[in-house]
Structures are given as structure tokens and as C-alpha cells.
Amino acid sequence: MITALRGMKDIMPQKSGLYEQIIGVCEAVAKNYGYTLIKTPHLEQTTLFKRSVGESSDIVGKEMYQFIDKGENDVCLRPEGTAGVVRAFIESKLDRAGGVYRYFYHGSMFRYERPQKGRLREFHQFGVECFGESDVREDASVILMIAEILNRLQIKTTLKINSLGDADSMGLYRQKLVKFLEQNEAFICDDCKRRKALNPIRVLDCKNESCQEIYKNAPLMIENLGDEAAADFAKLQEILAKNGVSYEIDARLVRGLDYYCKTAFEFVSDEIGSQSAVAGGGRYDRLVEYLGGKASFGVGFAMGIERIMEILGERESKNARDGVYLCALDEQNVDFVFDLGIKLRKNFKTQISYKAKKLAKHLQDADKINTKIFLCIGENERKNGEIWYKNLENKDEKTIKIDEIFKIESL
Ligand code: HAM
């Protein structure tokens, strides 16, 4: 048997309704916030992610699905959505046009991580990116957007926020942190030594407990914010409080990607085990320029759809029946049923059986695919211009006139 690759999962019809429901809620909320769909390729030049997500990140360091294609191009399956959207924004010259642009996207992301509960190698994100807006009200808006999505889905989470400072304050802070790391070089792991050279602030994100012990005494960005970053962080908190969104300040929240500045945040759930982040994001004001565009502000988030599905899994109406199953008992009625089904399909989800079978067998088949309304015709019904009807949800059954089956919704 050929199986799916490790860490890659099918979303079968029992779950796909839930997937659609979550994306539907995300889209509706994002549109209310002024965001429009953007679709970018799954495959991009490897350099794009190296430069944006950053060499110090685990994603680039260890988890890229990277290969050389038949044209000798170094390419990579996207590990996240922001980089591709930024590339598309620059390539469309919108960075030069000025103005504010708001995009949302959803689809597969790929990270060669060690698979475990809540951690897949191909997973789905819903995300948004806003370009050209420096106002912290947009940072607050993207957080409020997630809060609204989670609220509509009735999911409880904890919001953690931090400020990574602006370019100036980050520079000064880096120096302090590097000094601290040099003093403690002997006690930190090899990954942190690498991070120290590439992006020191990422050491605070280290999963190694002995490193975390050391970092308890490390200087924190939040204590070193410049005036502007401090004022924005205060305003962000004010807006969240005013809108009833509770939050915790987590001064060690640095996020797993290198491109952030100022606002960084994560929504975590205690319902799904160790991989508890359901959404994360923040501001990335230098990324557009860094990828070769004209300096433009950026802020956004992404949400892990499988993690949301995991939380909602138990609540999902697994056996929600819908649609019509239309079938015949005798071979000579199959064409009649097919023609009728084609008409029904103009208004109803209709599964047509092309084979004449016994009633019990048809009922079994309809049940397997969770149909709600079962319509079956035999020789007698055909003669009388009638069809046998059964609602498989409430078990109602009767015979109805064939001309009336177009009213099935009210049956
Ligand atoms: P991220 O924190 O790397 O951010 O991913 C966002 C979300 O994707 C996570 O909170 C988690 O729910 C989900 N996720 C990440 N890795 C996996 C995995 N291996 N399996 C299942 N779910 C996973 C980003 O990707 C940024 N691009 C977010 C962003 C947008 N920042 C600004 N704009």
C-alpha cells in the first residue's frame, strides 16, 4: 500500500466540513477588516525564505523542503505565507505606489519538523498581511481580528504579547544581550551560540531548559524600548483592554521567525498539548526593504488550521447529514433517475446511484456518505408517478409525487 508521507495528513470528508467552516469564519472576519484574498505559489526560490524567515530560525536552519528543480533552480516549498506575499507585493510594484494594502490567504505550508500531535510537515494556515500602515491601531486590529475569529468559533485561548522594539532600540538591546551571552558562553547550547551570531534575540526562544535557566537573568527588550516603541506598546494594550481582549505580557516571546520588530503576539490554547500556539504574528517593518522593495510597513498573523480543528474536533457535528441520494431498484429506471437527478442538481446536493440495487443496499450506501434525504424509485412508483422518500436523520418516510420532489426542502 502506498501511504501518505510522514507528517502529512489527508483531510477526509468527515473533517473537511469543519475545515471549510473555519476558513469561512476566517474569511468573513478578514473581509470585514478590509482584507482581500491573495494567492501566491507554494514553491518559491529558496533565497526568499533564507532572507526573510532568517538563517537563525529553525525553519531555515533545519526544516526547509528544499531541492534543485529540473532547471537547476534552488527552490523550496513555502514554510510560511508572509515571505511569498511580501515578494508578490514588491513584484507588483505596490511598494512604490504607496498606500495601504490588506491581504488574506490560506493554504498549505511545509516544514520538515519532527511530527507529533499538533505538528505536521504539511499543515494549513489562514493568514493576513497589511502593508503600508505604521499605525499601531493596525497591530491591534489584526489581534482583534483573531479574537473575533476565535470568539465566533467559541474557542478560548490566552493571548501573549511583547514588543521587540524599533530598529534603534533593538540595536542597543542586541549589544546588551550579546554582552550577556558572551559572559555566559560556556553555559549555553550550540544552537544559541549560532543564534548569538545571527540574531541574538532568538536565544530567548530556546527550548533547552538549561539555557532558559541562564536567560532568567538576561536583559529584556521590554525594559529597553525606545520612546516610540514604548508608546505603541502602551497604545496596543489600551486598545485591547478597551475592547475586552485580555492579554499577558510575555517579555520572552520572540517568535520563531527573524523578521519581527515592535509588536509580537501569540494565541495559545491549553486544550491541545505541547504544540499550543494556534496563531501568531506581529509587525515586520524592515522586511519589504530587506527583500529588495521600497521600505514599507508590514504587520500580520497566521493561524494553524489543524490546531483549530483539533480543538473543535470533539464539538464537530460528525454525522451532520446533508444532500439527496437518488436511486432505482430496477435497471430500466436508472436512466429515469439519472435525468431526474440532473434536474435536482440545479438546486440540491444530489448523489445519483447509476446501479439498480436492492433497497437495503441503497440505504446502506446512502448512510455511508451521510446523506440526509433518500429517494428511491421502483417499477410501481414509476407507474404511479411517485417516489419513495426517507429522511435518514429523523427517519420520516412516505411516498411522494415525482413532480413534488423539487420541494424536498420543505418535505
Ligand atoms: P508561525 O508562528 O510560524 O508564524 O505559524 C503560525 C501558526 O501556524 C502557528 O501558531 C501554528 O498554529 C501553525 N503551525 C506552525 N507550524 C506548524 C506545524 N508544523 N504543524 C501544524 N501547525 C503549525 C508564521 O508562519 C508567520 N508567517 C505569521 C505571520 C504572518 N507573521 C506576520 N504575518
Short mmCIF file of C-alpha atoms and ligand atoms in Angstrom, two decimals:
data_model
loop_
_atom_site.label_atom_id
_atom_site.label_comp_id
_atom_site.label_asym_id
_atom_site.label_seq_id
_atom_site.Cartn_x
_atom_site.Cartn_y
_atom_site.Cartn_z
CA MET A 1 0.00 0.00 0.00
CA ILE A 2 1.27 3.46 -0.84
CA THR A 3 0.75 5.63 2.22
CA ALA A 4 0.87 9.38 2.74
CA LEU A 5 4.26 10.75 3.75
CA ARG A 6 5.09 11.04 7.45
CA GLY A 7 3.65 14.21 8.95
CA MET A 8 1.25 14.74 6.04
CA LYS A 9 -2.41 14.10 6.63
CA ASP A 10 -5.50 13.77 4.48
CA ILE A 11 -8.48 15.85 5.48
CA MET A 12 -11.22 13.33 4.78
CA PRO A 13 -14.87 14.32 4.24
CA GLN A 14 -15.72 13.74 7.93
CA LYS A 15 -13.36 16.62 8.73
CA SER A 16 -13.43 18.69 5.57
CA GLY A 17 -16.70 20.36 6.57
CA LEU A 18 -15.00 21.62 9.71
CA TYR A 19 -12.06 22.87 7.64
CA GLU A 20 -14.45 24.78 5.36
CA GLN A 21 -16.32 26.18 8.35
CA ILE A 22 -13.12 27.52 9.94
CA ILE A 23 -11.87 29.05 6.69
CA GLY A 24 -15.36 30.51 6.12
CA VAL A 25 -15.29 32.25 9.51
CA CYS A 26 -11.71 33.50 9.00
CA GLU A 27 -12.56 34.88 5.56
CA ALA A 28 -15.75 36.59 6.69
CA VAL A 29 -13.97 38.32 9.58
CA ALA A 30 -10.90 39.28 7.49
CA LYS A 31 -13.16 40.80 4.82
CA ASN A 32 -14.90 42.88 7.49
CA TYR A 33 -11.46 44.20 8.43
CA GLY A 34 -10.86 45.26 4.82
CA TYR A 35 -8.68 42.33 3.75
CA THR A 36 -8.84 40.72 0.26
CA LEU A 37 -7.74 37.28 -0.93
CA ILE A 38 -4.25 36.86 -2.35
CA LYS A 39 -2.90 33.59 -3.70
CA THR A 40 0.82 33.02 -4.09
CA PRO A 41 2.72 29.90 -5.24
CA HIS A 42 3.58 27.03 -2.94
CA LEU A 43 7.05 26.88 -4.45
CA GLU A 44 9.44 29.83 -4.29
CA GLN A 45 13.15 30.49 -4.64
CA THR A 46 14.95 29.26 -1.54
CA THR A 47 16.65 32.64 -1.12
CA LEU A 48 13.28 34.23 -0.38
CA PHE A 49 12.88 32.27 2.85
CA LYS A 50 16.56 32.42 3.79
CA ARG A 51 16.42 36.20 3.63
CA SER A 52 13.02 36.70 5.25
CA VAL A 53 12.38 33.97 7.77
CA GLY A 54 16.09 34.18 8.56
CA GLU A 55 19.14 31.95 8.82
CA SER A 56 18.91 31.80 12.61
CA SER A 57 15.41 30.34 12.58
CA ASP A 58 14.80 26.60 12.93
CA ILE A 59 12.61 26.84 9.84
CA VAL A 60 15.51 27.82 7.59
CA GLY A 61 18.20 26.06 9.64
CA LYS A 62 16.53 22.65 9.77
CA GLU A 63 13.04 22.44 8.32
CA MET A 64 13.01 23.53 4.69
CA TYR A 65 11.66 21.32 1.93
CA GLN A 66 14.41 22.49 -0.36
CA PHE A 67 15.53 20.95 -3.65
CA ILE A 68 17.07 21.70 -7.03
CA ASP A 69 14.47 21.55 -9.79
CA LYS A 70 14.99 20.29 -13.35
CA GLY A 71 16.10 23.77 -14.43
CA GLU A 72 18.84 23.78 -11.72
CA ASN A 73 16.92 26.33 -9.65
CA ASP A 74 17.26 26.16 -5.87
CA VAL A 75 13.62 26.08 -4.78
CA CYS A 76 11.67 25.49 -1.60
CA LEU A 77 8.11 24.62 -0.59
CA ARG A 78 6.84 27.57 1.39
CA PRO A 79 7.25 27.06 5.15
CA GLU A 80 5.02 30.06 5.85
CA GLY A 81 2.98 32.61 3.93
CA THR A 82 4.40 36.04 4.74
CA ALA A 83 7.53 35.86 2.57
CA GLY A 84 5.63 34.96 -0.61
CA VAL A 85 3.07 37.71 -0.04
CA VAL A 86 5.84 40.25 0.50
CA ARG A 87 7.55 39.07 -2.68
CA ALA A 88 4.29 39.41 -4.64
CA PHE A 89 3.73 42.88 -3.16
CA ILE A 90 7.19 44.04 -4.28
CA GLU A 91 6.97 42.30 -7.66
CA SER A 92 3.67 44.11 -8.36
CA LYS A 93 5.45 47.41 -7.55
CA LEU A 94 2.89 48.27 -4.90
CA ASP A 95 5.71 49.23 -2.52
CA ARG A 96 6.47 52.11 -4.91
CA ALA A 97 2.83 53.02 -5.48
CA GLY A 98 2.28 53.96 -1.82
CA GLY A 99 -0.98 53.42 0.07
CA VAL A 100 -2.22 50.70 2.38
CA TYR A 101 -2.83 47.13 1.15
CA ARG A 102 -4.52 44.36 3.11
CA TYR A 103 -4.40 40.72 2.02
CA PHE A 104 -5.54 37.39 3.43
CA TYR A 105 -4.55 33.89 2.30
CA HIS A 106 -4.97 30.28 3.25
CA GLY A 107 -3.36 27.05 2.18
CA SER A 108 -0.63 24.51 2.78
CA MET A 109 2.70 25.29 4.40
CA PHE A 110 5.56 22.79 4.66
CA ARG A 111 8.08 22.34 7.45
CA TYR A 112 10.29 19.28 7.85
CA GLU A 113 9.72 19.09 11.59
CA ARG A 114 9.56 16.01 13.81
CA PRO A 115 5.87 15.11 13.51
CA GLN A 116 3.86 14.92 16.71
CA LYS A 117 0.38 15.87 17.91
CA GLY A 118 -0.34 19.33 16.50
CA ARG A 119 2.87 19.39 14.48
CA LEU A 120 2.69 18.33 10.85
CA ARG A 121 5.04 18.55 7.91
CA GLU A 122 2.28 19.82 5.68
CA PHE A 123 -0.25 21.94 7.51
CA HIS A 124 -2.66 24.73 6.66
CA GLN A 125 -2.62 28.33 7.70
CA PHE A 126 -5.03 31.20 7.41
CA GLY A 127 -3.07 34.43 7.46
CA VAL A 128 -3.26 38.15 6.79
CA GLU A 129 -0.66 40.75 5.84
CA CYS A 130 -1.12 44.52 5.84
CA PHE A 131 1.40 46.76 4.03
CA GLY A 132 1.99 50.49 4.27
CA GLU A 133 0.41 51.10 7.68
CA SER A 134 2.65 52.19 10.55
CA ASP A 135 -0.17 52.93 12.99
CA VAL A 136 -0.30 50.55 15.95
CA ARG A 137 -4.08 50.53 15.55
CA GLU A 138 -3.50 48.06 12.70
CA ASP A 139 -1.45 45.81 15.02
CA ALA A 140 -4.38 45.99 17.42
CA SER A 141 -6.79 45.33 14.54
CA VAL A 142 -5.09 42.11 13.48
CA ILE A 143 -5.20 40.92 17.10
CA LEU A 144 -8.88 41.90 17.38
CA MET A 145 -9.48 40.03 14.13
CA ILE A 146 -8.08 36.80 15.61
CA ALA A 147 -10.04 37.38 18.82
CA GLU A 148 -13.23 37.75 16.74
CA ILE A 149 -12.48 34.58 14.74
CA LEU A 150 -11.84 32.59 17.91
CA ASN A 151 -14.91 34.08 19.51
CA ARG A 152 -17.11 33.08 16.56
CA LEU A 153 -15.65 29.57 16.75
CA GLN A 154 -16.15 29.61 20.54
CA ILE A 155 -12.51 28.83 21.26
CA LYS A 156 -10.88 30.03 24.46
CA THR A 157 -7.19 30.96 24.32
CA THR A 158 -4.62 33.08 26.10
CA LEU A 159 -3.11 36.00 24.24
CA LYS A 160 0.56 36.73 24.87
CA ILE A 161 2.06 39.98 23.65
CA ASN A 162 5.51 41.52 23.61
CA SER A 163 7.35 44.37 21.98
CA LEU A 164 10.63 43.68 20.20
CA GLY A 165 11.40 47.40 19.90
CA ASP A 166 12.12 49.53 16.88
CA ALA A 167 15.33 49.46 14.85
CA ASP A 168 17.23 51.82 17.20
CA SER A 169 16.20 50.26 20.47
CA MET A 170 16.72 46.79 19.05
CA GLY A 171 20.29 47.69 18.08
CA LEU A 172 21.15 48.86 21.59
CA TYR A 173 19.40 45.92 23.15
CA ARG A 174 21.26 43.47 20.92
CA GLN A 175 24.56 44.84 22.20
CA LYS A 176 23.48 44.32 25.81
CA LEU A 177 22.22 40.83 25.08
CA VAL A 178 25.36 39.81 23.18
CA LYS A 179 27.47 41.00 26.10
CA PHE A 180 25.35 38.89 28.44
CA LEU A 181 25.66 35.86 26.11
CA GLU A 182 29.43 36.27 25.89
CA GLN A 183 29.63 36.28 29.67
CA ASN A 184 27.61 33.05 29.72
CA GLU A 185 29.01 31.44 26.56
CA ALA A 186 30.20 28.34 28.42
CA PHE A 187 26.69 27.52 29.64
CA ILE A 188 24.58 27.94 26.52
CA CYS A 189 23.75 25.33 23.85
CA ASP A 190 25.28 25.19 20.35
CA ASP A 191 22.03 26.43 18.77
CA CYS A 192 22.15 29.52 20.98
CA LYS A 193 25.80 30.10 20.06
CA ARG A 194 24.68 30.07 16.40
CA ARG A 195 21.73 32.38 17.21
CA LYS A 196 24.08 34.74 19.05
CA ALA A 197 25.94 35.36 15.81
CA LEU A 198 22.88 35.51 13.54
CA ASN A 199 20.01 37.00 15.57
CA PRO A 200 20.77 37.05 19.31
CA ILE A 201 17.23 37.85 20.44
CA ARG A 202 16.15 34.39 19.24
CA VAL A 203 18.08 32.76 22.09
CA LEU A 204 15.20 33.73 24.37
CA ASP A 205 13.05 31.28 22.39
CA CYS A 206 15.40 28.33 23.08
CA LYS A 207 13.57 25.17 24.16
CA ASN A 208 16.57 23.99 26.18
CA GLU A 209 15.78 24.17 29.90
CA SER A 210 19.37 24.83 30.99
CA CYS A 211 19.54 27.78 28.57
CA GLN A 212 16.26 29.10 29.89
CA GLU A 213 17.70 28.96 33.44
CA ILE A 214 20.56 31.24 32.29
CA TYR A 215 18.20 33.58 30.41
CA LYS A 216 16.23 34.28 33.57
CA ASN A 217 18.91 36.86 34.21
CA ALA A 218 19.21 38.12 30.64
CA PRO A 219 18.30 41.74 29.86
CA LEU A 220 14.83 42.00 28.32
CA MET A 221 13.84 44.05 25.29
CA ILE A 222 10.74 45.32 27.02
CA GLU A 223 12.95 47.06 29.60
CA ASN A 224 14.94 48.70 26.80
CA LEU A 225 12.26 50.08 24.50
CA GLY A 226 12.76 53.43 22.78
CA ASP A 227 10.07 56.11 23.19
CA GLU A 228 8.15 55.28 20.02
CA ALA A 229 8.06 51.53 20.59
CA ALA A 230 7.08 52.07 24.23
CA ALA A 231 4.26 54.44 23.26
CA ASP A 232 2.98 51.99 20.61
CA PHE A 233 3.10 49.10 23.07
CA ALA A 234 1.12 51.14 25.62
CA LYS A 235 -1.44 52.11 22.95
CA LEU A 236 -1.77 48.49 21.85
CA GLN A 237 -2.58 47.44 25.40
CA GLU A 238 -5.03 50.29 25.79
CA ILE A 239 -6.95 49.23 22.65
CA LEU A 240 -7.02 45.58 23.67
CA ALA A 241 -8.29 46.44 27.14
CA LYS A 242 -10.91 48.80 25.74
CA ASN A 243 -12.19 46.02 23.50
CA GLY A 244 -12.34 43.42 26.24
CA VAL A 245 -9.44 41.32 24.89
CA SER A 246 -7.39 40.11 27.83
CA TYR A 247 -3.68 39.52 27.38
CA GLU A 248 -0.50 38.63 29.20
CA ILE A 249 2.79 40.39 28.59
CA ASP A 250 5.43 37.77 27.84
CA ALA A 251 8.79 39.54 27.71
CA ARG A 252 10.44 36.38 26.34
CA LEU A 253 8.10 36.00 23.40
CA VAL A 254 10.34 36.49 20.36
CA ARG A 255 8.61 34.21 17.82
CA GLY A 256 10.31 31.63 15.64
CA LEU A 257 10.95 33.86 12.64
CA ASP A 258 13.55 36.59 12.33
CA TYR A 259 11.56 39.36 10.67
CA TYR A 260 9.65 40.90 13.55
CA CYS A 261 10.01 44.29 15.24
CA LYS A 262 7.78 46.10 17.72
CA THR A 263 4.56 44.08 18.21
CA ALA A 264 4.85 40.30 18.55
CA PHE A 265 2.00 38.11 19.77
CA GLU A 266 0.75 34.56 20.07
CA PHE A 267 -2.59 32.99 20.96
CA VAL A 268 -2.11 29.76 22.89
CA SER A 269 -4.61 27.09 23.88
CA ASP A 270 -4.43 24.71 26.82
CA GLU A 271 -6.63 22.15 25.01
CA ILE A 272 -4.10 20.73 22.51
CA GLY A 273 -0.95 19.70 24.37
CA SER A 274 2.57 20.99 23.91
CA GLN A 275 2.08 22.47 20.42
CA SER A 276 -0.20 25.05 21.94
CA ALA A 277 0.16 28.11 19.65
CA VAL A 278 -2.94 28.46 17.49
CA ALA A 279 -2.00 31.79 15.91
CA GLY A 280 0.94 34.16 15.92
CA GLY A 281 2.21 37.22 14.22
CA GLY A 282 3.45 40.74 14.60
CA ARG A 283 4.97 43.72 12.88
CA TYR A 284 7.78 43.46 10.31
CA ASP A 285 8.64 47.00 9.18
CA ARG A 286 12.02 46.13 7.64
CA LEU A 287 11.11 43.03 5.68
CA VAL A 288 9.93 44.66 2.44
CA GLU A 289 13.15 46.64 2.15
CA TYR A 290 15.18 43.64 3.15
CA LEU A 291 13.69 41.67 0.26
CA GLY A 292 14.63 44.41 -2.21
CA GLY A 293 11.49 46.58 -2.10
CA LYS A 294 11.00 50.18 -1.07
CA ALA A 295 10.79 50.40 2.73
CA SER A 296 7.14 49.71 3.65
CA PHE A 297 5.49 48.93 6.96
CA GLY A 298 4.08 45.44 7.48
CA VAL A 299 2.02 43.62 10.07
CA GLY A 300 0.13 40.33 10.02
CA PHE A 301 -0.59 36.96 11.57
CA ALA A 302 -1.14 33.32 10.67
CA MET A 303 -3.37 30.75 12.31
CA GLY A 304 -2.81 26.97 12.27
CA ILE A 305 -5.99 25.41 10.90
CA GLU A 306 -5.25 21.83 12.05
CA ARG A 307 -4.74 23.08 15.62
CA ILE A 308 -8.09 24.86 15.50
CA MET A 309 -9.64 21.69 14.05
CA GLU A 310 -8.13 19.70 16.90
CA ILE A 311 -9.81 21.97 19.45
CA LEU A 312 -13.13 21.87 17.64
CA GLY A 313 -12.82 18.16 16.80
CA GLU A 314 -15.00 16.90 19.59
CA ARG A 315 -17.63 19.53 19.07
CA GLU A 316 -17.95 18.92 15.35
CA SER A 317 -21.28 17.51 14.21
CA LYS A 318 -19.55 14.46 12.76
CA ASN A 319 -22.69 12.95 11.40
CA ALA A 320 -24.34 16.06 10.11
CA ARG A 321 -26.28 14.68 7.18
CA ASP A 322 -26.95 16.61 4.07
CA GLY A 323 -27.96 16.22 0.45
CA VAL A 324 -30.05 13.80 -1.53
CA TYR A 325 -29.34 10.21 -2.56
CA LEU A 326 -31.34 9.23 -5.63
CA CYS A 327 -31.55 5.64 -6.81
CA ALA A 328 -33.52 2.97 -8.65
CA LEU A 329 -34.41 -0.61 -7.76
CA ASP A 330 -34.63 -1.78 -11.38
CA GLU A 331 -32.25 -1.41 -14.28
CA GLN A 332 -34.94 0.11 -16.52
CA ASN A 333 -35.34 3.07 -14.15
CA VAL A 334 -31.68 4.04 -13.92
CA ASP A 335 -31.85 6.45 -16.85
CA PHE A 336 -35.02 7.99 -15.47
CA VAL A 337 -33.33 8.50 -12.11
CA PHE A 338 -30.26 9.95 -13.79
CA ASP A 339 -32.34 12.51 -15.75
CA LEU A 340 -34.25 13.44 -12.61
CA GLY A 341 -31.01 13.78 -10.67
CA ILE A 342 -29.55 16.16 -13.24
CA LYS A 343 -32.56 18.44 -12.68
CA LEU A 344 -32.32 18.14 -8.88
CA ARG A 345 -28.65 19.10 -9.01
CA LYS A 346 -29.62 22.57 -10.14
CA ASN A 347 -30.81 23.21 -6.58
CA PHE A 348 -29.70 20.38 -4.32
CA LYS A 349 -26.59 18.44 -3.48
CA THR A 350 -27.53 15.17 -5.19
CA GLN A 351 -25.73 11.84 -5.31
CA ILE A 352 -27.11 9.59 -8.04
CA SER A 353 -26.63 5.86 -7.99
CA TYR A 354 -26.06 4.53 -11.51
CA LYS A 355 -26.75 0.97 -10.46
CA ALA A 356 -30.03 -0.78 -9.76
CA LYS A 357 -29.79 -2.42 -6.32
CA LYS A 358 -31.96 -3.74 -3.53
CA LEU A 359 -33.45 -1.10 -1.25
CA ALA A 360 -31.41 -2.22 1.79
CA LYS A 361 -28.15 -1.96 -0.17
CA HIS A 362 -29.01 1.53 -1.43
CA LEU A 363 -29.89 2.61 2.12
CA GLN A 364 -26.53 1.33 3.35
CA ASP A 365 -24.69 3.22 0.60
CA ALA A 366 -26.60 6.44 1.35
CA ASP A 367 -25.82 6.06 5.05
CA LYS A 368 -22.08 5.61 4.40
CA ILE A 369 -21.88 9.02 2.78
CA ASN A 370 -24.09 10.75 5.35
CA THR A 371 -26.93 11.65 3.03
CA LYS A 372 -29.97 13.21 4.59
CA ILE A 373 -32.69 12.52 2.04
CA PHE A 374 -33.10 9.15 0.39
CA LEU A 375 -35.20 8.93 -2.78
CA CYS A 376 -35.79 5.60 -4.47
CA ILE A 377 -37.86 4.52 -7.39
CA GLY A 378 -39.08 1.04 -8.30
CA GLU A 379 -41.42 -0.18 -11.04
CA ASN A 380 -44.59 0.50 -9.00
CA GLU A 381 -43.58 4.03 -8.08
CA ARG A 382 -42.66 4.73 -11.68
CA LYS A 383 -46.11 3.59 -12.85
CA ASN A 384 -47.84 5.75 -10.22
CA GLY A 385 -45.60 8.77 -10.86
CA GLU A 386 -44.35 8.51 -7.29
CA ILE A 387 -41.07 8.12 -5.47
CA TRP A 388 -40.23 6.62 -2.10
CA TYR A 389 -38.74 9.13 0.34
CA LYS A 390 -36.91 8.67 3.63
CA ASN A 391 -35.34 11.34 5.79
CA LEU A 392 -32.33 9.46 7.20
CA GLU A 393 -31.97 11.97 10.01
CA ASN A 394 -35.42 11.80 11.61
CA LYS A 395 -36.43 8.53 9.89
CA ASP A 396 -39.63 10.02 8.38
CA GLU A 397 -40.72 8.08 5.33
CA LYS A 398 -43.51 8.36 2.76
CA THR A 399 -44.30 8.19 -0.93
CA ILE A 400 -44.45 11.47 -2.81
CA LYS A 401 -45.37 12.57 -6.30
CA ILE A 402 -42.36 12.82 -8.58
CA ASP A 403 -43.31 16.42 -9.50
CA GLU A 404 -43.15 17.27 -5.81
CA ILE A 405 -39.62 16.15 -5.21
CA PHE A 406 -38.40 19.59 -6.20
CA LYS A 407 -39.98 20.75 -2.94
CA ILE A 408 -37.85 18.31 -0.93
CA GLU A 409 -36.52 21.01 1.31
CA SER A 410 -39.99 21.51 2.75
CA LEU A 411 -40.82 17.80 2.96
P1 HAM B 1 4.19 30.83 12.84
O1 HAM B 1 4.08 31.15 14.29
O2 HAM B 1 5.42 30.15 12.40
O3 HAM B 1 4.00 32.20 12.08
O4 HAM B 1 2.94 29.95 12.40
C1 HAM B 1 1.63 30.37 12.64
C2 HAM B 1 0.80 29.21 13.15
O5 HAM B 1 0.88 28.08 12.26
C3 HAM B 1 1.23 28.65 14.49
O6 HAM B 1 0.73 29.42 15.56
C4 HAM B 1 0.62 27.26 14.46
O7 HAM B 1 -0.75 27.30 14.85
C5 HAM B 1 0.70 26.88 13.00
N1 HAM B 1 1.83 25.96 12.76
C6 HAM B 1 3.13 26.28 12.65
N2 HAM B 1 3.87 25.17 12.42
C7 HAM B 1 3.02 24.13 12.38
C8 HAM B 1 3.17 22.71 12.16
N3 HAM B 1 4.35 22.15 11.92
N4 HAM B 1 2.04 21.94 12.21
C9 HAM B 1 0.83 22.49 12.43
N5 HAM B 1 0.64 23.81 12.63
C10 HAM B 1 1.71 24.62 12.61
C11 HAM B 1 4.07 32.34 10.72
O8 HAM B 1 4.02 31.42 9.95
C12 HAM B 1 4.10 33.78 10.29
N6 HAM B 1 4.16 33.80 8.82
C13 HAM B 1 2.90 34.55 10.81
C14 HAM B 1 2.85 35.98 10.37
C15 HAM B 1 2.13 36.48 9.36
N7 HAM B 1 3.53 36.96 10.90
C16 HAM B 1 3.26 38.09 10.25
N8 HAM B 1 2.42 37.78 9.32
#
